[in-house]
C-alpha positions as a Markdown table, in Angstrom:
| # | Residue | x | y | z |
|---|---|---|---|---|
| 1 | Unk | 0.0 | 0.0 | 0.0 |
| 2 | Unk | 1.2 | 3.5 | -0.8 |
| 3 | Unk | 1.6 | 5.9 | 2.0 |
| 4 | Unk | 2.7 | 9.5 | 2.3 |
| 5 | Unk | 6.2 | 8.4 | 3.3 |
| 6 | Unk | 7.1 | 7.8 | -0.3 |
| 7 | Unk | 6.9 | 11.6 | -1.0 |
| 8 | Unk | 10.0 | 12.1 | 1.1 |
| 9 | Unk | 12.0 | 10.1 | -1.4 |
| 10 | Unk | 11.6 | 12.8 | -4.1 |
| 11 | Unk | 11.8 | 16.5 | -4.4 |
| 12 | Unk | 8.6 | 16.6 | -6.4 |
| 13 | Unk | 5.9 | 14.0 | -7.2 |
| 14 | Unk | 3.3 | 14.5 | -9.8 |
| 15 | Unk | 0.0 | 12.8 | -8.7 |
| 16 | Unk | -2.4 | 12.3 | -11.6 |
| 17 | Unk | -6.0 | 11.6 | -10.6 |
| 18 | Unk | -8.0 | 9.9 | -13.4 |
| 19 | Unk | -10.8 | 7.6 | -14.3 |
| 20 | Unk | -11.0 | 4.8 | -16.9 |
| 21 | Unk | -14.1 | 6.5 | -18.5 |
| 22 | Unk | -12.5 | 9.9 | -19.0 |
| 23 | Unk | -11.4 | 10.4 | -22.6 |
| 24 | Unk | -8.8 | 13.0 | -21.7 |
| 25 | Unk | -7.6 | 10.9 | -18.8 |
| 26 | Unk | -6.9 | 7.9 | -21.1 |
| 27 | Unk | -5.5 | 9.9 | -23.9 |
| 28 | Unk | -2.8 | 11.6 | -21.7 |
| 29 | Unk | -1.4 | 8.3 | -20.4 |
| 30 | Unk | 1.1 | 7.7 | -23.2 |
| 31 | Unk | 2.4 | 11.2 | -22.7 |
| 32 | Unk | 2.7 | 10.8 | -18.9 |
| 33 | Unk | 4.6 | 7.5 | -19.4 |
| 34 | Unk | 7.0 | 9.4 | -21.8 |
| 35 | Unk | 7.4 | 12.1 | -19.2 |
| 36 | Unk | 8.0 | 9.5 | -16.5 |
| 37 | Unk | 10.7 | 7.8 | -18.5 |
| 38 | Unk | 12.6 | 11.1 | -18.9 |
| 39 | Unk | 12.4 | 12.4 | -15.3 |
| 40 | Unk | 15.5 | 12.9 | -13.2 |
| 41 | Unk | 15.9 | 10.6 | -10.1 |
| 42 | Unk | 14.6 | 13.2 | -7.7 |
| 43 | Unk | 11.1 | 13.5 | -9.4 |
| 44 | Unk | 8.4 | 10.9 | -9.5 |
| 45 | Unk | 4.9 | 10.3 | -10.9 |
| 46 | Unk | 2.1 | 8.5 | -9.2 |
| 47 | Unk | -1.4 | 8.0 | -10.6 |
| 48 | Unk | -4.7 | 7.4 | -8.8 |
| 49 | Unk | -7.5 | 5.6 | -10.7 |
| 50 | Unk | -10.7 | 6.6 | -8.9 |
| 51 | Unk | -12.9 | 4.0 | -10.6 |
| 52 | Unk | -10.5 | 1.0 | -10.5 |
| 53 | Unk | -12.8 | -1.0 | -8.2 |
| 54 | Unk | -15.7 | -0.5 | -10.7 |
| 55 | Unk | -13.6 | -1.2 | -13.8 |
| 56 | Unk | -10.5 | -3.3 | -13.0 |
| 57 | Unk | -10.4 | -4.7 | -16.5 |
| 58 | Unk | -10.5 | -1.2 | -18.0 |
| 59 | Unk | -7.7 | -0.1 | -15.8 |
| 60 | Unk | -5.6 | -3.1 | -16.6 |
| 61 | Unk | -6.1 | -2.4 | -20.3 |
| 62 | Unk | -5.0 | 1.2 | -19.9 |
| 63 | Unk | -1.9 | 0.1 | -17.9 |
| 64 | Unk | -0.9 | -2.7 | -20.3 |
| 65 | Unk | -1.7 | -0.9 | -23.6 |
| 66 | Unk | 0.4 | 2.1 | -22.6 |
| 67 | Unk | 3.2 | 0.2 | -20.9 |
| 68 | Unk | 2.8 | 2.3 | -17.8 |
| 69 | Unk | 5.7 | 1.8 | -15.4 |
| 70 | Unk | 4.9 | 4.4 | -12.8 |
| 71 | Unk | 2.9 | 3.6 | -9.7 |
| 72 | Unk | -0.9 | 3.4 | -10.4 |
| 73 | Unk | -2.9 | 3.3 | -7.2 |
| 74 | Unk | -6.2 | 1.4 | -7.3 |
| 75 | Unk | -9.1 | 0.9 | -4.9 |
| 76 | Unk | -8.3 | 2.2 | -1.4 |
| 77 | Unk | -4.6 | 2.2 | -1.9 |
| 78 | Unk | -4.5 | 6.0 | -1.9 |
| 79 | Unk | -6.1 | 6.5 | 1.5 |
| 80 | Unk | -2.9 | 7.0 | 3.3 |
| 81 | Unk | -1.6 | 10.0 | 1.3 |
| 82 | Unk | -1.3 | 13.1 | 3.4 |
| 83 | Unk | -4.1 | 15.0 | 1.6 |
| 84 | Unk | -7.7 | 14.0 | 0.7 |
| 85 | Unk | -7.4 | 13.7 | -3.1 |
| 86 | Unk | -11.0 | 12.7 | -3.5 |
| 87 | Unk | -12.3 | 16.0 | -2.1 |
| 88 | Unk | -9.8 | 18.1 | -4.0 |
| 89 | Unk | -10.7 | 16.8 | -7.5 |
| 90 | Unk | -13.0 | 19.1 | -9.3 |
| 91 | Unk | -12.7 | 17.6 | -12.8 |
| 92 | Unk | -11.0 | 14.7 | -14.6 |
| 93 | Unk | -8.1 | 14.5 | -14.9 |
| 94 | Unk | -6.7 | 16.5 | -12.0 |
| 95 | Unk | -2.9 | 16.7 | -11.3 |
| 96 | Unk | -1.3 | 17.6 | -8.1 |
| 97 | Unk | 2.4 | 18.5 | -7.6 |
| 98 | Unk | 3.5 | 17.4 | -4.2 |
| 99 | Unk | 6.8 | 18.2 | -2.4 |
| 100 | Unk | 8.9 | 15.9 | -0.3 |
| 101 | Unk | 6.9 | 16.9 | 2.8 |
| 102 | Unk | 3.7 | 15.7 | 1.3 |
| 103 | Unk | 2.4 | 19.2 | 0.7 |
| 104 | Unk | 0.6 | 20.2 | -2.5 |
| 105 | Unk | 2.6 | 23.0 | -4.1 |
| 106 | Unk | 0.5 | 23.3 | -7.4 |
| 107 | Unk | -2.4 | 21.7 | -9.2 |
| 108 | Unk | -4.0 | 21.6 | -12.6 |
| 109 | Unk | -7.5 | 20.5 | -13.7 |
| 110 | Unk | -7.8 | 19.0 | -17.2 |
| 111 | Unk | -5.3 | 17.5 | -19.6 |
| 112 | Unk | -2.5 | 19.8 | -20.8 |
| 113 | Unk | -2.0 | 20.0 | -24.6 |
| 114 | Unk | 1.4 | 18.5 | -24.1 |
| 115 | Unk | 2.3 | 17.2 | -20.6 |
| 116 | Unk | 5.8 | 16.3 | -21.7 |
């Protein structure tokens, strides 16, 4: 299970909150994987799939089809992060940028044109 302690291992962690039914959410996954592959060692990416319990096959398809190698949290595995992501999301996808202390330092709602 993922906990807030993992944030301390990186200067910055991008936390992408998405759903399997969100078109923009799914379309940005290859770009996020490309970004993850190019990050320096002090930066990380974690994704939270908010409907994984309802659509585990859909999530597995997204992960496998895009060759995602960053951590994808499913079910209740995000409950121990130091902020309540579910109450902070106002649209899909939502991305938070979290410092090593587990504090949100920036956020963005919607998919950027080019996340890389």
